[in-house]
PDB file of C-alpha atoms in Angstrom:
ATOM      1  CA  MET A   1     153.261  -8.020 308.284  1.00 84.00           C
ATOM      2  CA  LEU A   2     156.134  -8.642 310.685  1.00 88.00           C
ATOM      3  CA  TYR A   3     155.486  -9.950 314.186  1.00 87.00           C
ATOM      4  CA  PHE A   4     158.163  -9.792 316.892  1.00 88.00           C
ATOM      5  CA  PHE A   5     158.065 -12.038 319.958  1.00 85.00           C
ATOM      6  CA  PHE A   6     160.710 -11.958 322.684  1.00 83.00           C
ATOM      7  CA  GLY A   7     161.405 -12.493 326.353  1.00 78.00           C
ATOM      8  CA  VAL A   8     163.734 -10.013 328.054  1.00 66.00           C
ATOM      9  CA  ASP A   9     165.519 -11.075 331.207  1.00 65.00           C
ATOM     10  CA  GLU A  10     169.202 -11.931 331.614  1.00 62.00           C
ATOM     11  CA  PRO A  11     171.511 -11.633 329.745  1.00 67.00           C
ATOM     12  CA  SER A  12     171.110  -8.625 327.455  1.00 74.00           C
ATOM     13  CA  TYR A  13     172.546 -10.445 324.421  1.00 80.00           C
ATOM     14  CA  HIS A  14     171.309 -13.403 322.372  1.00 85.00           C
ATOM     15  CA  ILE A  15     167.774 -12.849 323.656  1.00 87.00           C
ATOM     16  CA  GLU A  16     165.288 -15.606 322.949  1.00 89.00           C
ATOM     17  CA  HIS A  17     162.937 -14.325 320.265  1.00 90.00           C
ATOM     18  CA  LYS A  18     161.038 -15.099 317.082  1.00 92.00           C
ATOM     19  CA  VAL A  19     160.246 -12.940 314.062  1.00 94.00           C
ATOM     20  CA  LEU A  20     157.318 -14.037 311.916  1.00 89.00           C
ATOM     21  CA  TYR A  21     156.654 -12.713 308.427  1.00 90.00           C
ATOM     22  CA  LEU A  22     153.187 -13.049 306.934  1.00 85.00           C
ATOM     23  CA  GLN A  23     152.780 -12.229 303.258  1.00 85.00           C
ATOM     24  CA  GLU A  24     149.612 -10.500 302.043  1.00 83.00           C
ATOM     25  CA  GLU A  25     147.851 -13.711 300.989  1.00 82.00           C
ATOM     26  CA  LYS A  26     148.517 -15.266 304.412  1.00 81.00           C
ATOM     27  CA  LEU A  27     147.191 -12.176 306.164  1.00 79.00           C
ATOM     28  CA  GLN A  28     143.897 -12.585 304.325  1.00 82.00           C
ATOM     29  CA  GLU A  29     143.573 -16.077 305.811  1.00 82.00           C
ATOM     30  CA  ALA A  30     144.567 -15.029 309.348  1.00 79.00           C
ATOM     31  CA  GLN A  31     141.897 -14.955 312.028  1.00 81.00           C
ATOM     32  CA  ARG A  32     142.119 -13.469 315.496  1.00 77.00           C
ATOM     33  CA  GLN A  33     141.636 -16.134 318.159  1.00 78.00           C
ATOM     34  CA  PRO A  34     140.338 -15.146 321.587  1.00 77.00           C
ATOM     35  CA  SER A  35     142.482 -16.008 324.578  1.00 72.00           C
ATOM     36  CA  PRO A  36     141.104 -18.953 326.574  1.00 75.00           C
ATOM     37  CA  LYS A  37     141.205 -16.749 329.680  1.00 74.00           C
ATOM     38  CA  VAL A  38     141.867 -13.136 330.656  1.00 71.00           C
ATOM     39  CA  THR A  39     145.598 -12.437 330.580  1.00 64.00           C
ATOM     40  CA  ALA A  40     147.732  -9.756 332.198  1.00 60.00           C
ATOM     41  CA  LEU A  41     148.116  -8.147 328.784  1.00 59.00           C
ATOM     42  CA  VAL A  42     144.368  -7.692 328.438  1.00 57.00           C
ATOM     43  CA  GLU A  43     143.989  -6.314 331.945  1.00 58.00           C
ATOM     44  CA  GLU A  44     146.974  -3.957 332.024  1.00 62.00           C
ATOM     45  CA  PHE A  45     147.923  -2.865 328.509  1.00 63.00           C
ATOM     46  CA  ALA A  46     146.179  -0.909 325.802  1.00 65.00           C
ATOM     47  CA  GLY A  47     146.916  -1.410 322.126  1.00 69.00           C
ATOM     48  CA  TYR A  48     148.785   1.216 320.111  1.00 72.00           C
ATOM     49  CA  ARG A  49     148.556   1.933 316.442  1.00 73.00           C
ATOM     50  CA  VAL A  50     151.880   2.165 314.594  1.00 74.00           C
ATOM     51  CA  ILE A  51     152.027   4.526 311.641  1.00 78.00           C
ATOM     52  CA  PRO A  52     155.062   4.069 309.353  1.00 79.00           C
ATOM     53  CA  ARG A  53     156.814   6.998 307.717  1.00 80.00           C
ATOM     54  CA  ALA A  54     160.160   7.767 306.146  1.00 82.00           C
ATOM     55  CA  THR A  55     162.610   9.843 308.190  1.00 81.00           C
ATOM     56  CA  ILE A  56     166.138  11.192 308.048  1.00 81.00           C
ATOM     57  CA  GLU A  57     168.508   9.633 310.539  1.00 83.00           C
ATOM     58  CA  PRO A  58     172.048  10.996 310.759  1.00 87.00           C
ATOM     59  CA  PRO A  59     174.685   8.751 312.350  1.00 89.00           C
ATOM     60  CA  ASN A  60     174.490   8.823 316.144  1.00 86.00           C
ATOM     61  CA  TYR A  61     177.276   9.034 318.736  1.00 85.00           C
ATOM     62  CA  GLY A  62     178.458   5.468 318.173  1.00 87.00           C
ATOM     63  CA  TYR A  63     178.524   5.688 314.364  1.00 90.00           C
ATOM     64  CA  VAL A  64     179.435   9.235 313.405  1.00 89.00           C
ATOM     65  CA  GLU A  65     182.738   9.724 311.554  1.00 90.00           C
ATOM     66  CA  TYR A  66     184.250  12.409 313.786  1.00 88.00           C
ATOM     67  CA  GLU A  67     186.791  13.509 311.189  1.00 89.00           C
ATOM     68  CA  GLN A  68     183.823  14.299 308.918  1.00 89.00           C
ATOM     69  CA  VAL A  69     182.032  16.555 311.427  1.00 89.00           C
ATOM     70  CA  GLU A  70     184.870  18.150 313.400  1.00 90.00           C
ATOM     71  CA  ASP A  71     187.534  20.555 312.195  1.00 89.00           C
ATOM     72  CA  ASP A  72     189.103  23.856 313.312  1.00 90.00           C
ATOM     73  CA  GLU A  73     185.769  25.667 312.913  1.00 90.00           C
ATOM     74  CA  HIS A  74     183.253  22.975 313.913  1.00 90.00           C
ATOM     75  CA  ASP A  75     182.848  20.666 316.889  1.00 90.00           C
ATOM     76  CA  TYR A  76     180.680  17.682 317.777  1.00 90.00           C
ATOM     77  CA  GLU A  77     178.160  19.861 319.647  1.00 91.00           C
ATOM     78  CA  GLN A  78     177.352  21.682 316.404  1.00 92.00           C
ATOM     79  CA  TYR A  79     176.785  18.316 314.737  1.00 91.00           C
ATOM     80  CA  GLU A  80     174.431  17.355 317.582  1.00 88.00           C
ATOM     81  CA  GLU A  81     172.513  20.620 317.085  1.00 89.00           C
ATOM     82  CA  LEU A  82     172.194  19.883 313.358  1.00 88.00           C
ATOM     83  CA  CYS A  83     170.968  16.347 314.132  1.00 86.00           C
ATOM     84  CA  PHE A  84     168.394  17.748 316.533  1.00 85.00           C
ATOM     85  CA  GLU A  85     167.133  20.176 313.880  1.00 86.00           C
ATOM     86  CA  LEU A  86     166.886  17.371 311.308  1.00 82.00           C
ATOM     87  CA  THR A  87     165.148  14.911 313.627  1.00 77.00           C
ATOM     88  CA  LYS A  88     163.194  16.992 316.157  1.00 73.00           C
ATOM     89  CA  GLY A  89     159.930  15.801 314.644  1.00 59.00           C
ATOM     90  CA  ASN A  90     161.031  12.192 315.153  1.00 63.00           C
ATOM     91  CA  SER A  91     162.167  12.465 318.759  1.00 63.00           C
ATOM     92  CA  ARG A  92     159.134  10.519 319.998  1.00 68.00           C
ATOM     93  CA  ASP A  93     159.577   7.618 317.594  1.00 76.00           C
ATOM     94  CA  LEU A  94     159.233   4.396 319.543  1.00 81.00           C
ATOM     95  CA  ALA A  95     160.172   1.928 316.834  1.00 85.00           C
ATOM     96  CA  VAL A  96     162.637   2.354 313.978  1.00 86.00           C
ATOM     97  CA  LEU A  97     163.276   0.012 311.069  1.00 89.00           C
ATOM     98  CA  PHE A  98     166.866  -0.048 309.797  1.00 91.00           C
ATOM     99  CA  GLY A  99     169.077   2.942 310.559  1.00 86.00           C
ATOM    100  CA  TYR A 100     171.532   3.153 313.438  1.00 89.00           C
ATOM    101  CA  PRO A 101     171.162   1.291 316.725  1.00 90.00           C
ATOM    102  CA  ALA A 102     171.557   3.182 320.005  1.00 86.00           C
ATOM    103  CA  THR A 103     175.061   2.460 321.264  1.00 86.00           C
ATOM    104  CA  GLN A 104     178.156   4.134 322.622  1.00 81.00           C
ATOM    105  CA  HIS A 105     180.624   1.909 320.819  1.00 83.00           C
ATOM    106  CA  GLY A 106     179.368   1.424 317.245  1.00 85.00           C
ATOM    107  CA  ASP A 107     179.968  -2.332 317.344  1.00 91.00           C
ATOM    108  CA  CYS A 108     176.432  -3.758 317.415  1.00 92.00           C
ATOM    109  CA  GLU A 109     176.586  -5.316 313.942  1.00 94.00           C
ATOM    110  CA  TYR A 110     179.851  -7.069 314.833  1.00 95.00           C
ATOM    111  CA  GLU A 111     178.110  -8.755 317.758  1.00 94.00           C
ATOM    112  CA  ALA A 112     175.101  -9.682 315.610  1.00 96.00           C
ATOM    113  CA  ALA A 113     177.172 -10.872 312.628  1.00 96.00           C
ATOM    114  CA  LEU A 114     179.369 -13.007 314.854  1.00 96.00           C
ATOM    115  CA  ARG A 115     176.361 -14.744 316.412  1.00 95.00           C
ATOM    116  CA  LEU A 116     174.419 -15.096 313.137  1.00 96.00           C
ATOM    117  CA  LEU A 117     177.378 -16.485 311.194  1.00 96.00           C
ATOM    118  CA  THR A 118     179.291 -18.516 313.765  1.00 96.00           C
ATOM    119  CA  GLY A 119     177.007 -18.905 316.796  1.00 94.00           C
ATOM    120  CA  LYS A 120     179.817 -17.534 318.997  1.00 95.00           C
ATOM    121  CA  GLU A 121     179.415 -14.947 321.752  1.00 92.00           C
ATOM    122  CA  TYR A 122     180.862 -11.469 321.344  1.00 93.00           C
ATOM    123  CA  ASN A 123     183.569 -10.556 323.891  1.00 92.00           C
ATOM    124  CA  TYR A 124     183.438  -6.800 323.158  1.00 91.00           C
ATOM    125  CA  SER A 125     186.480  -6.914 320.895  1.00 94.00           C
ATOM    126  CA  VAL A 126     185.849  -5.949 317.261  1.00 95.00           C
ATOM    127  CA  LYS A 127     189.279  -7.347 316.364  1.00 96.00           C
ATOM    128  CA  VAL A 128     188.548 -10.781 317.846  1.00 97.00           C
ATOM    129  CA  ALA A 129     185.071 -10.825 316.302  1.00 96.00           C
ATOM    130  CA  MET A 130     186.521 -10.056 312.855  1.00 97.00           C
ATOM    131  CA  GLU A 131     189.131 -12.775 313.269  1.00 97.00           C
ATOM    132  CA  GLN A 132     186.410 -15.308 314.137  1.00 97.00           C
ATOM    133  CA  ILE A 133     184.109 -14.207 311.297  1.00 97.00           C
ATOM    134  CA  THR A 134     187.034 -14.262 308.831  1.00 97.00           C
ATOM    135  CA  ALA A 135     188.078 -17.749 309.964  1.00 97.00           C
ATOM    136  CA  HIS A 136     184.465 -18.913 309.551  1.00 97.00           C
ATOM    137  CA  LEU A 137     184.479 -17.571 305.976  1.00 96.00           C
ATOM    138  CA  ASN A 138     187.607 -19.516 304.935  1.00 96.00           C
ATOM    139  CA  SER A 139     189.954 -16.614 305.746  1.00 97.00           C
ATOM    140  CA  ASP A 140     188.228 -14.273 303.266  1.00 97.00           C
ATOM    141  CA  SER A 141     188.637 -10.916 305.046  1.00 96.00           C
ATOM    142  CA  ASP A 142     186.840  -8.971 302.304  1.00 97.00           C
ATOM    143  CA  LYS A 143     183.802 -11.228 302.621  1.00 97.00           C
ATOM    144  CA  ALA A 144     183.941 -10.904 306.422  1.00 97.00           C
ATOM    145  CA  GLU A 145     183.904  -7.107 306.200  1.00 97.00           C
ATOM    146  CA  GLN A 146     181.013  -7.256 303.723  1.00 97.00           C
ATOM    147  CA  GLU A 147     179.053  -9.562 306.034  1.00 97.00           C
ATOM    148  CA  VAL A 148     179.402  -7.054 308.867  1.00 96.00           C
ATOM    149  CA  ARG A 149     178.297  -4.200 306.574  1.00 95.00           C
ATOM    150  CA  ASP A 150     175.341  -6.361 305.479  1.00 97.00           C
ATOM    151  CA  THR A 151     174.204  -7.043 309.040  1.00 97.00           C
ATOM    152  CA  LEU A 152     171.242  -4.694 309.334  1.00 96.00           C
ATOM    153  CA  LEU A 153     169.241  -3.300 312.213  1.00 95.00           C
ATOM    154  CA  LEU A 154     165.824  -4.750 311.424  1.00 95.00           C
ATOM    155  CA  LEU A 155     163.985  -3.119 314.337  1.00 93.00           C
ATOM    156  CA  ALA A 156     164.957  -0.892 317.250  1.00 91.00           C
ATOM    157  CA  LEU A 157     162.309  -0.666 319.969  1.00 89.00           C
ATOM    158  CA  ASP A 158     162.930   2.147 322.435  1.00 87.00           C
ATOM    159  CA  SER A 159     161.852   2.407 326.056  1.00 85.00           C
ATOM    160  CA  ASP A 160     158.719   4.492 326.589  1.00 84.00           C
ATOM    161  CA  GLN A 161     157.001   4.866 329.961  1.00 80.00           C
ATOM    162  CA  GLU A 162     153.727   5.980 328.378  1.00 78.00           C
ATOM    163  CA  VAL A 163     153.476   2.784 326.349  1.00 78.00           C
ATOM    164  CA  GLY A 164     154.849   0.667 329.189  1.00 75.00           C
ATOM    165  CA  PHE A 165     158.135  -0.424 327.598  1.00 79.00           C
ATOM    166  CA  CYS A 166     161.247  -0.083 329.728  1.00 78.00           C
ATOM    167  CA  TRP A 167     164.157  -2.277 328.710  1.00 79.00           C
ATOM    168  CA  TRP A 168     166.489  -2.354 331.711  1.00 77.00           C
ATOM    169  CA  ASP A 169     167.739   1.212 332.331  1.00 79.00           C
ATOM    170  CA  ALA A 170     165.592   2.898 329.650  1.00 80.00           C
ATOM    171  CA  GLY A 171     167.422   0.944 326.951  1.00 83.00           C
ATOM    172  CA  GLU A 172     166.656  -0.124 323.404  1.00 88.00           C
ATOM    173  CA  LEU A 173     165.692  -3.602 322.202  1.00 90.00           C
ATOM    174  CA  GLN A 174     167.389  -4.374 318.874  1.00 93.00           C
ATOM    175  CA  PHE A 175     166.727  -7.018 316.211  1.00 95.00           C
ATOM    176  CA  TYR A 176     169.284  -7.719 313.461  1.00 96.00           C
ATOM    177  CA  ILE A 177     169.128  -9.597 310.178  1.00 97.00           C
ATOM    178  CA  ARG A 178     171.579 -10.399 307.404  1.00 96.00           C
ATOM    179  CA  LYS A 179     170.838  -8.510 304.184  1.00 96.00           C
ATOM    180  CA  GLU A 180     170.748 -11.791 302.273  1.00 95.00           C
ATOM    181  CA  ASP A 181     168.041 -13.151 304.582  1.00 96.00           C
ATOM    182  CA  LEU A 182     166.050  -9.919 304.397  1.00 96.00           C
ATOM    183  CA  LEU A 183     166.059  -9.959 300.596  1.00 95.00           C
ATOM    184  CA  THR A 184     164.828 -13.561 300.506  1.00 94.00           C
ATOM    185  CA  GLY A 185     162.216 -13.007 303.230  1.00 92.00           C
ATOM    186  CA  ASN A 186     163.942 -15.392 305.649  1.00 94.00           C
ATOM    187  CA  PHE A 187     163.105 -14.047 309.111  1.00 95.00           C
ATOM    188  CA  ALA A 188     163.910 -17.328 310.861  1.00 93.00           C
ATOM    189  CA  HIS A 189     167.564 -16.295 311.200  1.00 94.00           C
ATOM    190  CA  THR A 190     167.716 -13.067 313.248  1.00 96.00           C
ATOM    191  CA  TYR A 191     169.547 -11.819 316.329  1.00 95.00           C
ATOM    192  CA  CYS A 192     168.126  -9.912 319.282  1.00 94.00           C
ATOM    193  CA  SER A 193     169.994  -7.951 321.955  1.00 91.00           C
ATOM    194  CA  LEU A 194     169.370  -5.100 324.358  1.00 89.00           C
ATOM    195  CA  TYR A 195     171.393  -1.919 324.644  1.00 87.00           C
ATOM    196  CA  SER A 196     171.203  -0.031 327.930  1.00 82.00           C
ATOM    197  CA  SER A 197     173.600   2.614 329.212  1.00 71.00           C
TER     198      SER A 197
END
């Protein structure tokens, strides 16, 4: 079981958060503790059941390779129509594990990798971020590129008025993890940011 805790305010990057991972044997020992008093969450919010399922997710606007989907006979609108046909059953998904983050620029994993590896803030320049990551990795540019590729979207949590989630201007809350940490079950080293148009 994964538990996500966060506080969203200002700024929209490097959001204070915690991800807890409880293995099956620990879940058996877990006990629900009542709150010492009635909280706003109890008074105002209902619980929702999350049902996992596998889906197809084509690259979105920020990640699509345009030369792969556009030519003399095809344009981006046709690709969007295909994506809609493939995903129309998933259009109400509130939470997505892995896949592509919502973004216009396709640089989310650069921001996350830079913070996770170096602790430095992203200045919206992929070039500068790669220079800083490469310098951190003893000038190994191949390793730097691999680190960015291995920075994964752990969870994307979309805005949904019905549930009561609205991240800024109907944005998406995003949690990232390095592949190495995911494979070893180390959820103490993650990055959280918010994308809003």
